[in-house]
PDB file of C-alpha atoms in Angstrom:
ATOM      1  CA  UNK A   1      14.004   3.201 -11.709  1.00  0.00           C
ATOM      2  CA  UNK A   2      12.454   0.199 -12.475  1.00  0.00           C
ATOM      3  CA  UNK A   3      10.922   0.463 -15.360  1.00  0.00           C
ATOM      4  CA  UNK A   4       7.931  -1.799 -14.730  1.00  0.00           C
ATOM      5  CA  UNK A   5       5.336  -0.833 -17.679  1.00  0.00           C
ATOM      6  CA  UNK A   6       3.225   2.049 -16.321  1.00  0.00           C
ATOM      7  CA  UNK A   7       0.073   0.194 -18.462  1.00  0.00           C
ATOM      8  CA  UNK A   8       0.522  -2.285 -15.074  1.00  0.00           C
ATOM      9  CA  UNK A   9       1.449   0.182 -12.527  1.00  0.00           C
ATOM     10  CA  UNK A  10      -1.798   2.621 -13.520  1.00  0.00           C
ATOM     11  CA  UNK A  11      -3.912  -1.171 -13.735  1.00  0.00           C
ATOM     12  CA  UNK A  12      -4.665  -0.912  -9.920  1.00  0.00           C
ATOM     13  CA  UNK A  13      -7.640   0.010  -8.669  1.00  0.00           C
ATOM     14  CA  UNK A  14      -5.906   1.323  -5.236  1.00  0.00           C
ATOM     15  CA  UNK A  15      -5.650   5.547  -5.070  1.00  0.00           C
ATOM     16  CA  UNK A  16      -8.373   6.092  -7.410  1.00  0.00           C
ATOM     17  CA  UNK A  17     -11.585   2.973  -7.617  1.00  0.00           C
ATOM     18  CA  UNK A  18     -10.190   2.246  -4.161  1.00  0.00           C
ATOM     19  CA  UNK A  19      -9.395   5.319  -1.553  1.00  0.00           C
ATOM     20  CA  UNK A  20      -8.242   5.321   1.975  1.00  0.00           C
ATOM     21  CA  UNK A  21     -11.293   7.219   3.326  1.00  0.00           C
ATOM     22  CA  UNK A  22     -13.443   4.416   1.263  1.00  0.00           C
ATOM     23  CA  UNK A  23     -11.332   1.690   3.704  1.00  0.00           C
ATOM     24  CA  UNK A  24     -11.844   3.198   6.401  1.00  0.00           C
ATOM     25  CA  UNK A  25     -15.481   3.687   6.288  1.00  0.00           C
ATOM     26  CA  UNK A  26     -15.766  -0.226   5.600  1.00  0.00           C
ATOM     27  CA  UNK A  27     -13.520  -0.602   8.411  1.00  0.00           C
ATOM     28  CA  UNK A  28     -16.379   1.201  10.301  1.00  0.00           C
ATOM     29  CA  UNK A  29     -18.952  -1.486   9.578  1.00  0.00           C
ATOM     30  CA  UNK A  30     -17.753  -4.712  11.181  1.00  0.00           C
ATOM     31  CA  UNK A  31     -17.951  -5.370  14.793  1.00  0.00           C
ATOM     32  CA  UNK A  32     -15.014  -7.396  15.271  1.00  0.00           C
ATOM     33  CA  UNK A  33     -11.696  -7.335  13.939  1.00  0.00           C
ATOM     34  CA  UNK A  34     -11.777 -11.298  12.639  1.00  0.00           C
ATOM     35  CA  UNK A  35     -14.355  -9.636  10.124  1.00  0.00           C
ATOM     36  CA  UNK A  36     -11.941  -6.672   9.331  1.00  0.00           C
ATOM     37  CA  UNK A  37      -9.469  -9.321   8.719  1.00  0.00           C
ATOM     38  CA  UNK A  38     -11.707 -10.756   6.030  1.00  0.00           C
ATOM     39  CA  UNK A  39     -12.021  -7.393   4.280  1.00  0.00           C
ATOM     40  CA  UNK A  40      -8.342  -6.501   4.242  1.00  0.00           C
ATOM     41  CA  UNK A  41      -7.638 -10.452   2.943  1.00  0.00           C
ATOM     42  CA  UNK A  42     -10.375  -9.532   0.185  1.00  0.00           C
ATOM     43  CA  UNK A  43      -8.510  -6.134  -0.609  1.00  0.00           C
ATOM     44  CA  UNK A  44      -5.385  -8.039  -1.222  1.00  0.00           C
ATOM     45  CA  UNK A  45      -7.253  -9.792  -3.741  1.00  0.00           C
ATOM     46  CA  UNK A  46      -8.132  -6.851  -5.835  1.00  0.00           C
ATOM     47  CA  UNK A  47      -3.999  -6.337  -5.916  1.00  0.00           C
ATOM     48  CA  UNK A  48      -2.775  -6.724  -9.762  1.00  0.00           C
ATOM     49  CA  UNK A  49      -0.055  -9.477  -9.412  1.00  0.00           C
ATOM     50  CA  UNK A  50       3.266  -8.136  -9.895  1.00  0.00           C
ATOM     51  CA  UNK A  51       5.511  -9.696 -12.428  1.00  0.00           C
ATOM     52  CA  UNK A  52       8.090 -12.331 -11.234  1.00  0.00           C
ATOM     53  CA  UNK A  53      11.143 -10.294 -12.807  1.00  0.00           C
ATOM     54  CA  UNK A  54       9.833  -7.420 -10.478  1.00  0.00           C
ATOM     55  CA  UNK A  55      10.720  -9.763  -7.729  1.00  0.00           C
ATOM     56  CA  UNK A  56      14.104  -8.357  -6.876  1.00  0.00           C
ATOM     57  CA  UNK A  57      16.138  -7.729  -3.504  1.00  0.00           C
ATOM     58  CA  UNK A  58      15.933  -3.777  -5.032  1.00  0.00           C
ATOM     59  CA  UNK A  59      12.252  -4.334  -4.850  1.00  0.00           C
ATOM     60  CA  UNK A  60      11.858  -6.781  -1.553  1.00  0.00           C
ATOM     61  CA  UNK A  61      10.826  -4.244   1.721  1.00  0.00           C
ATOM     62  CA  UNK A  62      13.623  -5.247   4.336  1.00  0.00           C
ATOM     63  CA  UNK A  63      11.771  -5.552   7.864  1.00  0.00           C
ATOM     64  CA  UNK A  64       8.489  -7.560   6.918  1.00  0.00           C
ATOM     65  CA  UNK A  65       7.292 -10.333   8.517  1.00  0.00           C
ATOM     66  CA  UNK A  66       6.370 -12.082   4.978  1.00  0.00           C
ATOM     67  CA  UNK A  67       7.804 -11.503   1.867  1.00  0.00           C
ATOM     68  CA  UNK A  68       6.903  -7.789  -0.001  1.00  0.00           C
ATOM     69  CA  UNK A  69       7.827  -6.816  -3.035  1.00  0.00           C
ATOM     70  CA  UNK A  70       7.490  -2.798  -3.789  1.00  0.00           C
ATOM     71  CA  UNK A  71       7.293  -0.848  -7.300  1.00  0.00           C
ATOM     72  CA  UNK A  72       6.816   2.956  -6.569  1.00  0.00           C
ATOM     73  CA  UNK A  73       7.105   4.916  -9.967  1.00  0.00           C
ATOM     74  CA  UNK A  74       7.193   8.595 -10.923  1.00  0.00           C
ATOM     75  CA  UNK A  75       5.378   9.571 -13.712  1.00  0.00           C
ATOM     76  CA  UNK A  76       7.037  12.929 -14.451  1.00  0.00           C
ATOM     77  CA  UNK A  77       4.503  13.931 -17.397  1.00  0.00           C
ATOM     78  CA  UNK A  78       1.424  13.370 -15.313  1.00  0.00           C
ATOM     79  CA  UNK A  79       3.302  14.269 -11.245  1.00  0.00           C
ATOM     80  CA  UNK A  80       2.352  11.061 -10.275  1.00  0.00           C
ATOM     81  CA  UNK A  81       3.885   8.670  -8.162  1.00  0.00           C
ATOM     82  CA  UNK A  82       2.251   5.022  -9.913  1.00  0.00           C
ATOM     83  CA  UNK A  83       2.883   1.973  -7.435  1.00  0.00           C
ATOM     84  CA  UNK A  84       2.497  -2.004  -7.554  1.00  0.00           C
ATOM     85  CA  UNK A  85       2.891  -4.199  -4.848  1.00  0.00           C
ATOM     86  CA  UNK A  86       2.798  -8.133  -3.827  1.00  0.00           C
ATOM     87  CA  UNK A  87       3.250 -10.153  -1.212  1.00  0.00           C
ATOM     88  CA  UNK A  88       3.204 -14.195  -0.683  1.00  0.00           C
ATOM     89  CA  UNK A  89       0.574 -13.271   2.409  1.00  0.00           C
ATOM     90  CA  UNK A  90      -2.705 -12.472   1.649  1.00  0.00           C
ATOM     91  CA  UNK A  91      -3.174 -10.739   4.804  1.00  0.00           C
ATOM     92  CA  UNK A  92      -0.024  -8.560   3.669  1.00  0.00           C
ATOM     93  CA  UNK A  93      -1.554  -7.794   0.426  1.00  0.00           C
ATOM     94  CA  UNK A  94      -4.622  -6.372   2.225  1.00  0.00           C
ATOM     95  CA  UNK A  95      -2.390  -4.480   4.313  1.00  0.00           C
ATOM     96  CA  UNK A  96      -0.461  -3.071   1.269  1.00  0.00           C
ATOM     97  CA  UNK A  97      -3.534  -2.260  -0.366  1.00  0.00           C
ATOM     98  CA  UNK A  98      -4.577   0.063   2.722  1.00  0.00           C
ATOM     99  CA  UNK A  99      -0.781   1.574   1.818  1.00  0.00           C
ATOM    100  CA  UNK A 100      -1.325   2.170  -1.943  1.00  0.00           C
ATOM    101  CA  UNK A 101      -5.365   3.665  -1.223  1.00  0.00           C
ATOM    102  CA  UNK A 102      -3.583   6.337   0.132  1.00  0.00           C
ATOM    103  CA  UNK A 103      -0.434   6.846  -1.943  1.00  0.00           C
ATOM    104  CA  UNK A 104      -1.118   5.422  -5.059  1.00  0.00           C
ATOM    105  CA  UNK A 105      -1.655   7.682  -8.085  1.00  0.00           C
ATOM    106  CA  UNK A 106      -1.266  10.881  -5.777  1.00  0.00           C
ATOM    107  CA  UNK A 107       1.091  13.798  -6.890  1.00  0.00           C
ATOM    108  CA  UNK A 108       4.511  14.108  -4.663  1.00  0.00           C
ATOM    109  CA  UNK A 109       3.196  16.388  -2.550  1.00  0.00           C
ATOM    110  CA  UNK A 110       0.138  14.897  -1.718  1.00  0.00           C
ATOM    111  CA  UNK A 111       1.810  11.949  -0.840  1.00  0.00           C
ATOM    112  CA  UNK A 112       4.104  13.744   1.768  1.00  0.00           C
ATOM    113  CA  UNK A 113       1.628  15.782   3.520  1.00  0.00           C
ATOM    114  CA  UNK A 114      -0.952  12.397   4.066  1.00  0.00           C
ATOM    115  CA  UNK A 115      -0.788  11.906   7.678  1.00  0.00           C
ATOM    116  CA  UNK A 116      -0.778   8.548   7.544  1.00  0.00           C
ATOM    117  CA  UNK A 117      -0.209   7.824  11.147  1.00  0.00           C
ATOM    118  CA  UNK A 118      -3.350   9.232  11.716  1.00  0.00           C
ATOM    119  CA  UNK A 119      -4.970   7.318   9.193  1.00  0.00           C
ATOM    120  CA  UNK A 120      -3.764   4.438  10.962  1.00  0.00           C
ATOM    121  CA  UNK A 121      -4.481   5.491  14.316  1.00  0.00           C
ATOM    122  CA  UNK A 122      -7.879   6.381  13.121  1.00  0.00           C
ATOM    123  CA  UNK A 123      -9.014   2.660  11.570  1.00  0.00           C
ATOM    124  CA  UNK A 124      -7.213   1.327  14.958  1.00  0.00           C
ATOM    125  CA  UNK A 125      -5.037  -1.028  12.523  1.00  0.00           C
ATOM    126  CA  UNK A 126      -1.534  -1.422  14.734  1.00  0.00           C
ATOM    127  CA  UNK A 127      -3.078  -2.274  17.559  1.00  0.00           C
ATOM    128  CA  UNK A 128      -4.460  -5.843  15.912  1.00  0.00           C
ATOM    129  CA  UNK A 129      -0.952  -6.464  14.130  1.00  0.00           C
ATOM    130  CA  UNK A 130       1.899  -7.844  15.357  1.00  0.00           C
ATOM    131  CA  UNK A 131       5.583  -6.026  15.825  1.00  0.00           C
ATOM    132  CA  UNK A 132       6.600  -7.576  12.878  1.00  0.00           C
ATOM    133  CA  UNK A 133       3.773  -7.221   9.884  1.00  0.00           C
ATOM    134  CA  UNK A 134       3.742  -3.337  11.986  1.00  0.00           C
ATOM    135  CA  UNK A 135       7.549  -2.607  11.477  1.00  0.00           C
ATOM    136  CA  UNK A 136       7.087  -3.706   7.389  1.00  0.00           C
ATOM    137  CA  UNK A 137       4.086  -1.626   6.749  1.00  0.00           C
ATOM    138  CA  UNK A 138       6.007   1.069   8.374  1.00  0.00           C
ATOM    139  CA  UNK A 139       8.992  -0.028   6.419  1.00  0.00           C
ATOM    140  CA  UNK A 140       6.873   0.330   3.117  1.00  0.00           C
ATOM    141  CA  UNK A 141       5.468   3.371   4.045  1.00  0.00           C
ATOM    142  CA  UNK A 142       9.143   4.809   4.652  1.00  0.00           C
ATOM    143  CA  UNK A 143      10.287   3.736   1.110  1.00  0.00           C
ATOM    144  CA  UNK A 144       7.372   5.742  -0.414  1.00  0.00           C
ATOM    145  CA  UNK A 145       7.988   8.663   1.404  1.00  0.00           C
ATOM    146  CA  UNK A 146      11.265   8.926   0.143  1.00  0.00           C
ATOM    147  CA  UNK A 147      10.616   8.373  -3.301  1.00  0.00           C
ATOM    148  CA  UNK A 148       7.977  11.097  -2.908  1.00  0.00           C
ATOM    149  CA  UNK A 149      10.184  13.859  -0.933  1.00  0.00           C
ATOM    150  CA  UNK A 150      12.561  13.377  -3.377  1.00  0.00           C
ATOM    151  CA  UNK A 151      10.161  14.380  -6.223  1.00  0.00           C
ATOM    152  CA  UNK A 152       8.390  17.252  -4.114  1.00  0.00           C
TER     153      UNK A 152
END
């Protein structure tokens, strides 16, 4: 574990203020994806900054295009997994946020049964990324899900 205070990891609004379906119904709204861009940019914004000494290669998400830094938590008292996340990108960020509005503060269980292909299927996100930011947020996704399954 990492032991980053849980005071920080519960400080995000992402799982809880912030929720998947929430994104994706704003996702709904704009015509284009430049403007979609915008929005995930400004929900990389509302991302607490993690601390530098969380900055570690135990931490760093191995197949993004930019630089991602991961904290995923279990909270044994309350069966929650508690995340934080950063990124130099702010484009990443946004995308990391979409991660963590579906994962974040969510029991085990809950975690593993989101079908979060679909959700990203459903907001059309892969499709306006390229390989690379694709393969991390899969990567990212991947390291959740493990640290969830193992928990379940």
């Amino acid at each position: 574990m990492n032991n980053l205070p849980t005071t920080h990891l519960s400080d995000s609004p992402f799982g809880t203020k912030i929720k998947s379906e929430d994104i994706a119904e704003t996702l709904c709204f704009f015509d284009d994806w430049e403007d979609r861009y915008r929005y995930i940019i400004d929900l990389g914004k509302e991302l607490p900054t993690l601390p530098v000494s969380f900055r570690t290669d135990e931490n760093l998400i191995i197949g993004c295009q930019s630089q991602v830094w991961l904290v995923c938590e279990y909270d044994e008292t309350n069966n929650l997994l508690l995340m934080a996340v950063d990124s130099e990108a702010q484009i990443v960020k946004g995308l990391a946020g979409i991660v963590l509005s579906a994962f974040n503060k969510k029991a085990p269980q809950e975690v593993a049964d989101f079908k979060i292909e679909t959700f990203f299927t459903n907001i059309d996100l892969f499709s306006h990324l390229s390989s690379m930011r694709g393969n991390g947020l899969r990567a990212m996704v991947k390291k959740i899900l493990y640290v969830a399954n193992r928990h379940c």
